[in-house]
């Protein structure tokens, strides 16, 4: 999740940009940069790593006498790598011959645009999708000699998600902006204009703001905004709490990240869902040659996502797939065959057990693939191929959006393998693609769902434990639900395959035993229903999560009626995350930083 700032006015441009980027650090980044325009000169500064590296460059740059030059216009950016490694070259702003651009989001058609521009002699410096924007703009400006028209023509050619700021020597007192799919806010006071990806950088500067909507684009000068689209300008009062702003108004980072899942799911799938299958730019055509099976290895929530992936890779990829807990795998003296693709899953990319398991596979000569959220991490640097989940920084220790995007990547990978093996009918492929496209909507949280979880949570603050039960992919989902509850409420909970309850655990059934039953309508419903009936007959307290009312349930969280079990999967996931969060809040726990836990377990 990149961060963007922009400024136009007569005060200290550099200060606003750097302070603004600092307010956006919580969004996570791996490089940063600013561009300054004024007095007929345009300057850019970029640095890898933390913002202090960029500040050092600015402060040590005496040649430009940057400290007190009056650059009236500037843009800045913190980058979370999605296309291209975290390097200075790939850091934003990206430069044309006389223009700079910063961008948050993903340009889905950047490859076609880049090829066309290169065919016309344009030379690219970076590996990023973003760079096409500034070269496109200058191409159109050469043709029209009109910056506004050039910007309009540029935006028309872009497909995907973007929040863009562009400055150019051809229009020294303007910033061009465009918003579609990624957040952008315009702020103003009497004689300055500001841009930012969220409220925080504007607090203390702007008096009023406009929260841009998808399709908004135009230009600003120091004291005026011109929208190129039909737009009623409604100025809002700006909130004053930076702390609240970093959480976008939510109570916890975990809550913000649960609500972000819909948007990051869209980012995760951008450019990877095609008309007749799924695609990963990162995977060479020959990568799966001589691969006959897959072994997935991970820890915690990532392990649960891997379990879901193992079901889908066998069902859709028609390839054998096993799953291992990394801390077990490391010491079991595993048999590793060269025809096995070794897949590691990690949000942080730094989990010690997962990293060591990856090293074991590499040393055994296996091909390796990482599903990870942090580029340039230890795991991504070691794996042969990395598929980034593009979830943006996850600050809550209890993993939420990492799990949903990991599951999406593995689902798309399963389809990729199955399509490549010509093992799937067109009808099935189209049904899966249609369902994938519907997932962001399934992850959109309806207030009635959140309110229900809030009300229910008061009933589940005690008891001698919880069983979360499910079948097939709802078994790892049950494990994930149990882990979420354990992590942030400190109540004992177990995830269990529903069909296994009668092999012992049902002995625990009594009114104090809470069973959260995942009952998908579209997958083995009758089987799970009979498992739950067995528990209800022994007086266990049942909370059913289902599209179908279940008369034996003591409590019921209703999800939407759908025609695919994976839509039910993601709706149930949100219910489990919210229920755990609301129980934790009632118990007065620190939802974002639960006791005894670390966000990244870099030790054994
Ligand atoms: C998830 O809620 C936990 N915080 C934890 O289980 C985590 O998933 C595990 O430590 C693996 O971390 P990773 O995904 O960064 O490798």
XYZ file of C-alpha atoms and ligand atoms in Angstrom:
620
model
C 0.000 0.000 0.000
C 2.042 3.000 -1.213
C 1.769 6.501 0.225
C 1.383 9.676 -1.835
C 1.693 13.386 -0.962
C 1.575 16.548 -3.085
C 1.884 20.285 -2.434
C 1.416 23.510 -4.353
C 1.864 26.885 -2.658
C 4.477 29.377 -1.506
C 5.539 27.781 1.759
C 8.084 25.035 2.464
C 7.240 22.381 -0.127
C 10.002 20.012 0.930
C 8.924 20.131 4.572
C 5.315 19.273 3.805
C 6.344 16.407 1.554
C 8.764 14.826 4.012
C 6.517 15.350 7.044
C 3.618 13.984 5.027
C 5.514 10.851 4.045
C 6.416 10.331 7.696
C 2.715 10.355 8.543
C 2.248 7.616 5.957
C 5.054 5.372 7.235
C 2.477 3.237 9.051
C 1.339 2.012 5.620
C 4.676 0.267 5.211
C 7.234 0.924 2.463
C 10.653 -0.100 1.156
C 11.748 3.106 -0.625
C 10.734 6.761 -0.911
C 11.253 9.858 -3.030
C 10.164 13.415 -3.758
C 10.232 15.639 -6.832
C 10.329 19.465 -6.655
C 9.339 21.904 -9.385
C 9.914 25.636 -9.485
C 12.109 28.477 -10.857
C 12.158 26.580 -14.160
C 13.970 23.663 -12.577
C 12.806 20.207 -11.575
C 14.684 18.056 -9.056
C 14.180 14.550 -7.770
C 15.512 12.742 -4.717
C 15.000 9.042 -4.003
C 16.321 6.541 -1.453
C 15.867 2.880 -0.570
C 14.924 1.973 2.979
C 13.655 4.343 5.635
C 12.730 7.989 5.113
C 15.780 9.122 7.066
C 17.896 8.026 4.091
C 15.921 10.361 1.852
C 16.211 13.193 4.360
C 19.980 12.716 4.483
C 20.136 13.081 0.703
C 18.094 16.277 0.834
C 20.033 17.765 3.720
C 23.409 16.895 2.234
C 22.537 18.326 -1.171
C 24.192 21.705 -1.024
C 24.843 22.071 -4.763
C 21.212 22.820 -5.483
C 21.017 25.058 -2.471
C 17.854 23.016 -1.985
C 17.435 24.199 1.571
C 16.053 27.592 0.675
C 15.121 27.441 -2.992
C 11.450 28.209 -3.508
C 10.085 25.129 -5.161
C 6.387 25.924 -5.272
C 5.258 22.491 -6.398
C 6.172 19.007 -5.263
C 5.088 15.377 -5.056
C 6.281 12.564 -2.819
C 5.867 8.802 -2.484
C 6.577 5.850 -0.219
C 6.661 2.588 -2.170
C 5.433 -0.907 -1.224
C 6.897 -3.006 -4.061
C 4.460 -4.837 -6.310
C 6.224 -4.682 -9.692
C 10.018 -4.580 -9.526
C 12.372 -4.965 -6.622
C 12.756 -2.274 -3.925
C 15.639 -0.298 -5.507
C 16.356 3.412 -5.989
C 15.652 3.096 -9.698
C 12.239 1.586 -8.978
C 11.420 4.144 -6.292
C 8.955 6.888 -7.221
C 8.770 9.613 -8.557
C 9.427 8.336 -12.050
C 10.984 10.715 -14.522
C 10.280 11.430 -18.169
C 12.264 14.148 -19.952
C 10.598 17.016 -18.137
C 7.853 15.460 -16.006
C 7.524 13.343 -12.831
C 4.830 10.980 -11.655
C 3.957 9.144 -8.448
C 1.397 6.351 -8.384
C -0.339 4.034 -5.939
C -2.059 0.954 -7.403
C -1.404 -1.358 -10.341
C -1.549 -0.538 -14.073
C -2.854 -3.813 -15.456
C -1.989 -3.043 -19.099
C 1.455 -1.608 -18.442
C 3.245 -4.280 -20.444
C 1.362 -3.456 -23.650
C 1.845 0.283 -23.099
C 5.546 -0.165 -22.360
C 6.099 -2.262 -25.478
C 4.370 0.329 -27.638
C 6.356 3.220 -26.128
C 9.628 1.324 -26.493
C 8.797 0.651 -30.127
C 8.684 4.439 -30.492
C 12.125 4.787 -28.991
C 11.238 5.501 -25.382
C 13.871 4.189 -22.976
C 12.731 2.885 -19.604
C 14.893 3.004 -16.503
C 12.797 0.986 -14.051
C 10.991 -2.365 -13.805
C 7.838 -0.674 -12.560
C 4.392 -0.416 -14.116
C 4.247 3.238 -13.018
C 6.924 4.533 -15.396
C 4.645 4.068 -18.394
C 2.446 6.900 -17.095
C 5.042 9.671 -17.411
C 6.259 8.531 -20.830
C 2.673 8.260 -22.051
C 1.983 11.787 -20.823
C 5.024 13.216 -22.642
C 4.123 11.338 -25.809
C 0.683 12.923 -25.757
C 2.114 16.340 -24.858
C 4.458 16.199 -27.862
C 1.397 15.488 -30.006
C -0.972 18.069 -28.506
C 1.268 20.676 -26.901
C -1.501 20.858 -24.311
C -0.753 19.459 -20.828
C -4.392 19.077 -19.804
C -5.274 17.233 -23.008
C -2.116 15.136 -22.713
C -3.110 14.113 -19.175
C -6.661 13.298 -20.248
C -5.379 11.160 -23.119
C -2.969 9.404 -20.758
C -5.592 8.499 -18.166
C -7.880 7.160 -20.877
C -5.252 4.562 -21.824
C -4.693 3.214 -18.301
C -6.446 0.059 -17.065
C -6.230 -0.978 -13.420
C -6.123 0.785 -10.051
C -4.381 4.088 -9.570
C -3.951 7.248 -7.553
C -1.677 9.487 -9.634
C 0.051 12.843 -9.187
C 2.019 14.287 -12.093
C 4.063 17.477 -12.332
C 5.735 18.823 -15.466
C 7.991 21.678 -16.528
C 5.448 22.333 -19.274
C 3.006 23.570 -16.571
C 5.060 24.776 -13.635
C 2.236 25.858 -11.359
C 0.004 22.840 -11.666
C -0.360 19.337 -10.305
C -2.352 16.858 -12.383
C -4.248 14.191 -10.459
C -6.328 11.087 -11.141
C -8.021 8.577 -8.849
C -9.452 5.149 -9.607
C -9.334 2.263 -7.162
C -6.656 3.688 -4.842
C -7.296 6.375 -2.199
C -6.511 10.072 -2.742
C -7.569 13.186 -0.847
C -7.266 16.861 -1.842
C -6.875 19.401 0.959
C -6.882 23.187 0.872
C -6.468 26.294 2.958
C -6.521 29.947 1.892
C -3.532 29.802 -0.445
C -2.227 26.238 -0.626
C -3.347 22.925 -2.083
C -2.376 19.508 -0.691
C -2.702 15.872 -1.733
C -2.386 12.736 0.392
C -3.343 9.051 0.385
C -5.082 9.457 3.763
C -5.992 12.164 6.273
C -2.898 12.017 8.479
C -0.473 14.157 6.378
C -3.107 16.885 5.939
C -3.834 17.385 9.632
C -2.364 20.718 10.714
C -2.191 21.948 7.121
C -5.527 21.728 5.315
C -8.781 23.163 6.647
C -11.063 21.302 4.260
C -10.762 18.181 2.124
C -12.379 16.417 -0.797
C -12.234 12.607 -0.665
C -11.767 11.854 -4.364
C -13.952 9.188 -5.933
C -13.144 6.717 -8.684
C -13.079 8.528 -12.020
C -12.114 11.892 -10.538
C -9.248 13.553 -12.383
C -8.079 17.048 -13.175
C -5.581 19.730 -12.202
C -4.913 22.051 -9.301
C -3.145 25.371 -9.026
C -2.312 27.069 -5.753
C -5.844 28.365 -5.350
C -8.061 26.443 -7.753
C -9.204 22.927 -8.689
C -10.448 21.996 -12.164
C -12.059 18.583 -12.545
C -11.994 17.111 -16.053
C -14.960 14.915 -15.126
C -18.423 16.001 -14.041
C -17.941 16.607 -10.309
C -19.801 18.461 -7.610
C -17.122 19.862 -5.321
C -18.145 19.034 -1.725
C -15.585 20.145 0.859
C -15.512 18.277 4.173
C -14.085 19.279 7.534
C -10.819 17.417 8.247
C -10.539 15.298 11.398
C -7.869 16.359 13.893
C -6.615 13.038 15.362
C -3.550 11.631 13.573
C -3.753 8.429 15.614
C -7.299 7.882 14.408
C -6.279 8.858 10.874
C -3.637 6.120 10.710
C -6.398 3.659 11.489
C -8.672 5.365 8.951
C -11.173 5.863 11.752
C -11.239 2.222 12.864
C -10.624 1.267 16.516
C -7.729 -1.061 15.788
C -5.323 -1.791 12.947
C -6.763 -5.321 12.908
C -10.258 -3.921 12.331
C -8.955 -1.643 9.572
C -7.209 -4.607 7.960
C -10.325 -6.796 8.135
C -12.232 -4.047 6.323
C -9.374 -3.588 3.814
C -9.662 -7.196 2.623
C -12.107 -6.327 -0.139
C -9.790 -3.729 -1.656
C -6.564 -5.693 -1.251
C -8.267 -8.744 -2.752
C -8.831 -6.649 -5.879
C -5.193 -5.542 -5.850
C -4.080 -9.147 -5.334
C -5.952 -10.280 -8.463
C -5.165 -7.296 -10.701
C -3.487 -8.439 -13.909
C -3.694 -12.087 -12.848
C -7.226 -12.949 -14.031
C -7.520 -13.229 -17.789
C -10.426 -14.164 -20.039
C -9.534 -17.853 -20.168
C -7.559 -18.492 -17.017
C -5.172 -16.995 -14.513
C -1.703 -15.643 -15.192
C 1.401 -14.729 -13.211
C 4.005 -12.507 -14.894
C 6.484 -13.858 -12.361
C 6.211 -17.461 -13.624
C 8.127 -18.468 -16.769
C 6.310 -20.810 -19.133
C 8.738 -23.661 -18.439
C 8.663 -23.297 -14.654
C 6.373 -26.310 -14.108
C 8.234 -28.556 -16.591
C 9.061 -31.873 -14.851
C 7.149 -30.867 -11.734
C 4.904 -33.734 -10.674
C 3.856 -32.657 -7.209
C 3.873 -29.730 -4.799
C 4.849 -29.486 -1.145
C 3.635 -26.424 0.769
C 5.386 -25.381 3.991
C 4.459 -22.588 6.417
C 3.548 -21.628 9.980
C 0.440 -20.381 11.752
C -2.106 -18.578 9.655
C 0.059 -19.023 6.570
C -0.035 -22.764 7.218
C -3.834 -22.607 7.252
C -3.817 -20.800 3.912
C -1.461 -23.493 2.642
C -3.938 -26.172 3.716
C -6.673 -24.459 1.708
C -4.247 -24.287 -1.209
C -3.526 -28.017 -0.962
C -7.228 -28.852 -1.401
C -7.559 -26.475 -4.367
C -4.312 -27.511 -6.102
C -5.412 -31.162 -6.091
C -9.028 -30.348 -7.013
C -8.305 -27.734 -9.697
C -4.635 -28.188 -10.505
C -4.941 -31.991 -10.689
C -1.512 -32.123 -9.090
C -0.627 -33.943 -5.868
C -0.066 -31.478 -3.077
C 1.094 -32.036 0.501
C 1.322 -29.531 3.332
C 3.832 -29.296 6.174
C 4.230 -27.259 9.340
C 7.685 -25.722 8.914
C 8.883 -26.354 12.489
C 8.038 -30.058 12.087
C 9.370 -30.329 8.567
C 12.794 -29.061 9.519
C 13.616 -31.999 11.808
C 11.725 -34.920 10.284
C 14.492 -35.823 7.810
C 12.039 -35.349 4.919
C 12.299 -37.190 1.624
C 12.728 -34.462 -0.986
C 12.463 -35.284 -4.686
C 13.596 -33.006 -7.480
C 10.224 -33.243 -9.224
C 8.583 -31.543 -6.253
C 7.901 -27.813 -6.302
C 8.490 -26.478 -2.798
C 6.085 -23.636 -1.925
C 6.578 -21.502 1.174
C 3.945 -19.089 2.430
C 4.778 -16.195 4.703
C 3.260 -12.773 5.356
C 6.475 -11.301 6.763
C 8.954 -13.307 4.700
C 11.118 -13.545 7.844
C 9.660 -16.484 9.830
C 12.677 -18.504 10.959
C 11.168 -21.988 10.615
C 9.762 -21.264 7.167
C 13.029 -19.697 6.012
C 15.043 -22.692 7.219
C 12.646 -25.107 5.516
C 13.130 -23.147 2.292
C 16.897 -23.433 2.643
C 16.554 -27.213 3.085
C 14.558 -27.456 -0.145
C 17.032 -25.260 -2.013
C 19.949 -27.365 -0.740
C 18.141 -30.487 -1.958
C 17.930 -28.959 -5.439
C 14.152 -28.375 -5.523
C 12.491 -25.553 -7.418
C 11.005 -23.100 -4.918
C 8.158 -20.589 -4.964
C 7.206 -18.105 -2.223
C 3.793 -16.577 -1.571
C 4.691 -13.493 0.446
C 3.526 -10.020 1.383
C 6.884 -8.319 1.808
C 9.179 -7.979 -1.184
C 12.925 -8.010 -0.555
C 12.422 -10.120 2.592
C 14.729 -13.040 3.397
C 12.280 -15.546 1.941
C 11.597 -13.625 -1.283
C 15.302 -13.094 -1.835
C 15.902 -16.867 -1.560
C 12.947 -18.355 -3.477
C 13.255 -18.943 -7.224
C 9.900 -17.222 -7.798
C 7.823 -14.966 -5.543
C 4.104 -14.297 -5.913
C 3.375 -11.157 -3.900
C 0.003 -11.017 -2.155
C -0.087 -7.175 -2.457
C -1.966 -6.914 0.857
C -0.009 -3.876 1.972
C 1.440 -3.653 5.458
C -0.329 -5.787 8.058
C 0.162 -4.180 11.471
C -2.240 -6.258 13.542
C -0.313 -9.197 15.036
C -3.288 -11.434 14.293
C -3.098 -12.005 10.564
C -6.227 -11.220 8.561
C -5.799 -9.734 5.077
C -2.609 -11.761 4.625
C -4.644 -14.953 4.980
C -7.319 -13.897 2.494
C -4.802 -12.779 -0.142
C -2.594 -15.852 0.367
C -5.679 -18.019 -0.218
C -6.507 -16.062 -3.372
C -2.982 -16.461 -4.761
C -3.058 -20.217 -4.116
C -6.502 -20.519 -5.712
C -5.276 -18.648 -8.800
C -2.140 -20.809 -8.837
C -4.258 -23.977 -8.692
C -6.245 -22.751 -11.690
C -3.038 -21.781 -13.493
C -1.680 -25.311 -13.067
C -4.944 -26.993 -14.042
C -5.334 -24.832 -17.137
C -1.709 -25.418 -18.130
C -2.235 -29.175 -17.732
C -5.386 -28.890 -19.865
C -7.111 -30.761 -17.042
C -10.155 -28.480 -16.703
C -13.238 -27.877 -18.843
C -13.848 -24.362 -20.140
C -17.088 -24.295 -18.158
C -15.305 -25.034 -14.907
C -12.567 -22.497 -15.643
C -15.125 -19.798 -16.415
C -17.076 -20.613 -13.263
C -13.932 -20.328 -11.142
C -12.909 -17.043 -12.818
C -16.396 -15.631 -12.333
C -16.251 -16.592 -8.659
C -12.776 -15.119 -8.173
C -13.997 -11.817 -9.598
C -16.850 -11.843 -7.072
C -14.579 -12.308 -4.042
C -13.930 -8.584 -3.348
C -17.705 -8.139 -3.031
C -17.931 -11.183 -0.751
C -15.296 -9.559 1.481
C -17.218 -6.259 1.692
C -18.529 -6.098 5.249
C -22.253 -5.431 5.743
C -22.957 -3.555 8.961
C -25.643 -6.121 9.869
C -22.932 -8.802 9.952
C -20.620 -6.759 12.179
C -23.496 -5.810 14.484
C -24.482 -9.483 14.804
C -20.919 -10.484 15.751
C -20.809 -7.627 18.265
C -24.078 -8.769 19.894
C -23.122 -12.445 19.908
C -19.710 -11.796 21.447
C -21.241 -11.121 24.883
C -22.313 -14.786 25.080
C -18.883 -16.241 24.428
C -16.720 -14.727 27.147
C -16.360 -17.838 29.309
C -17.058 -21.570 29.001
C -14.527 -24.360 28.949
C -13.608 -23.915 25.374
C -14.568 -23.668 21.758
C -14.605 -26.089 18.901
C -14.499 -24.616 15.409
C -15.529 -27.329 12.982
C -15.664 -27.627 9.226
C -15.068 -29.996 6.324
C -12.819 -29.775 3.264
C -11.458 -26.204 2.881
C -13.685 -25.216 5.809
C -11.490 -27.363 8.061
C -8.437 -25.083 7.653
C -10.857 -22.180 7.911
C -12.012 -23.628 11.240
C -8.371 -23.854 12.324
C -7.891 -20.201 11.327
C -11.006 -19.133 13.209
C -9.811 -20.948 16.326
C -6.358 -19.366 16.036
C -7.837 -15.858 15.702
C -9.903 -16.394 18.853
C -6.998 -17.858 20.835
C -4.595 -15.128 19.763
C -6.608 -12.099 20.778
C -9.104 -13.312 23.421
C -6.814 -15.844 25.168
C -9.809 -18.270 25.367
C -9.083 -21.902 24.542
C -10.272 -22.927 21.069
C -9.637 -25.850 18.763
C -10.217 -26.197 15.034
C -11.299 -29.714 14.102
C -12.402 -31.631 11.046
C -16.130 -32.026 11.620
C -16.076 -35.692 10.706
C -13.559 -36.400 13.457
C -15.658 -35.162 16.384
C -17.184 -38.607 16.935
C -13.694 -40.114 17.255
C -13.209 -38.707 20.743
C -13.707 -34.923 21.063
C -17.501 -35.300 21.274
C -16.894 -36.574 24.806
C -16.423 -32.911 25.711
C -19.899 -31.940 24.489
C -22.004 -30.153 27.083
C -23.728 -26.723 27.327
C -20.430 -25.076 28.292
C -18.739 -26.310 25.143
C -19.234 -23.753 22.343
C -19.168 -25.133 18.817
C -18.757 -22.709 15.933
C -19.962 -24.759 12.970
C -19.033 -23.710 9.430
C -21.930 -25.002 7.324
C -21.492 -24.144 3.639
C -24.554 -24.740 1.492
C -22.452 -25.544 -1.567
C -20.084 -28.148 -0.134
C -20.943 -31.287 1.901
C -23.827 -29.502 3.670
C -25.651 -32.701 4.639
C -22.449 -34.160 6.063
C -21.649 -31.141 8.229
C -25.295 -30.888 9.257
C -25.295 -34.417 10.657
C -22.013 -33.749 12.499
C -23.573 -30.706 14.140
C -26.745 -32.613 14.993
C -24.605 -35.162 16.876
C -23.144 -32.321 18.957
C -26.485 -30.635 19.517
C -27.959 -33.951 20.675
C -25.350 -33.921 23.424
C -26.319 -30.421 24.444
C -23.298 -28.577 23.089
C -24.018 -24.888 22.459
C -23.963 -24.399 18.706
C -23.287 -21.239 16.715
C -23.893 -21.968 13.050
C -22.365 -19.798 10.307
C -24.285 -20.550 7.154
C -26.529 -19.236 4.387
C -29.165 -21.695 5.600
C -30.939 -21.296 8.959
C -30.289 -24.375 11.119
C -33.050 -25.068 13.607
C -30.757 -26.790 16.127
C -28.374 -23.824 16.362
C -28.454 -21.804 19.559
C -26.899 -18.892 17.644
C -26.740 -18.159 13.951
C -24.609 -15.873 11.802
C -26.203 -15.669 8.382
C -24.091 -15.229 5.252
C -25.413 -14.559 1.770
C -26.834 -17.307 -0.416
C -24.325 -17.945 -3.189
C -23.574 -20.602 -5.782
C -19.933 -21.386 -4.938
C -18.378 -22.632 -1.715
C -15.407 -20.239 -1.999
C -17.761 -17.256 -1.792
C -19.114 -18.810 1.405
C -15.524 -19.377 2.546
C -14.589 -15.686 2.407
C -17.855 -14.493 3.962
C -17.383 -16.940 6.839
C -13.766 -15.802 7.203
C -14.907 -12.225 7.849
C -17.489 -13.430 10.392
C -14.826 -15.416 12.257
C -12.416 -12.472 12.267
C -15.049 -10.022 13.509
C -16.411 -12.415 16.166
C -12.918 -12.952 17.585
C -12.220 -9.227 17.551
C -15.474 -8.343 19.334
C -14.898 -11.016 22.010
C -11.386 -9.677 22.548
C -12.680 -6.098 22.863
C -15.254 -7.177 25.463
C -12.502 -8.896 27.416
C -10.502 -5.670 27.338
C -7.537 -7.139 25.510
C -5.075 -5.335 23.223
C -6.472 -6.464 19.880
C -3.493 -5.246 17.850
C -0.725 -6.428 20.132
C -1.901 -9.491 22.099
C 0.229 -10.768 24.968
C 3.160 -13.127 24.284
C 2.972 -12.684 20.498
C 5.225 -11.016 17.906
C 4.245 -9.985 14.401
C 7.150 -11.844 12.895
C 8.619 -14.939 14.615
C 12.233 -14.654 13.536
C 13.457 -17.142 16.152
C 12.904 -20.897 16.487
C -1.273 -15.288 12.639
O -2.401 -14.595 13.137
C -0.147 -15.329 13.619
N 0.205 -13.994 13.971
C 1.000 -16.233 13.247
O 0.481 -17.547 13.308
C 1.638 -16.068 11.839
O 0.716 -16.449 10.855
C 2.854 -16.999 11.777
O 3.778 -16.560 12.730
C 3.510 -17.013 10.379
O 3.965 -15.729 10.073
P 4.360 -15.406 8.560
O 3.113 -15.533 7.745
O 4.885 -14.007 8.580
O 5.403 -16.415 8.135
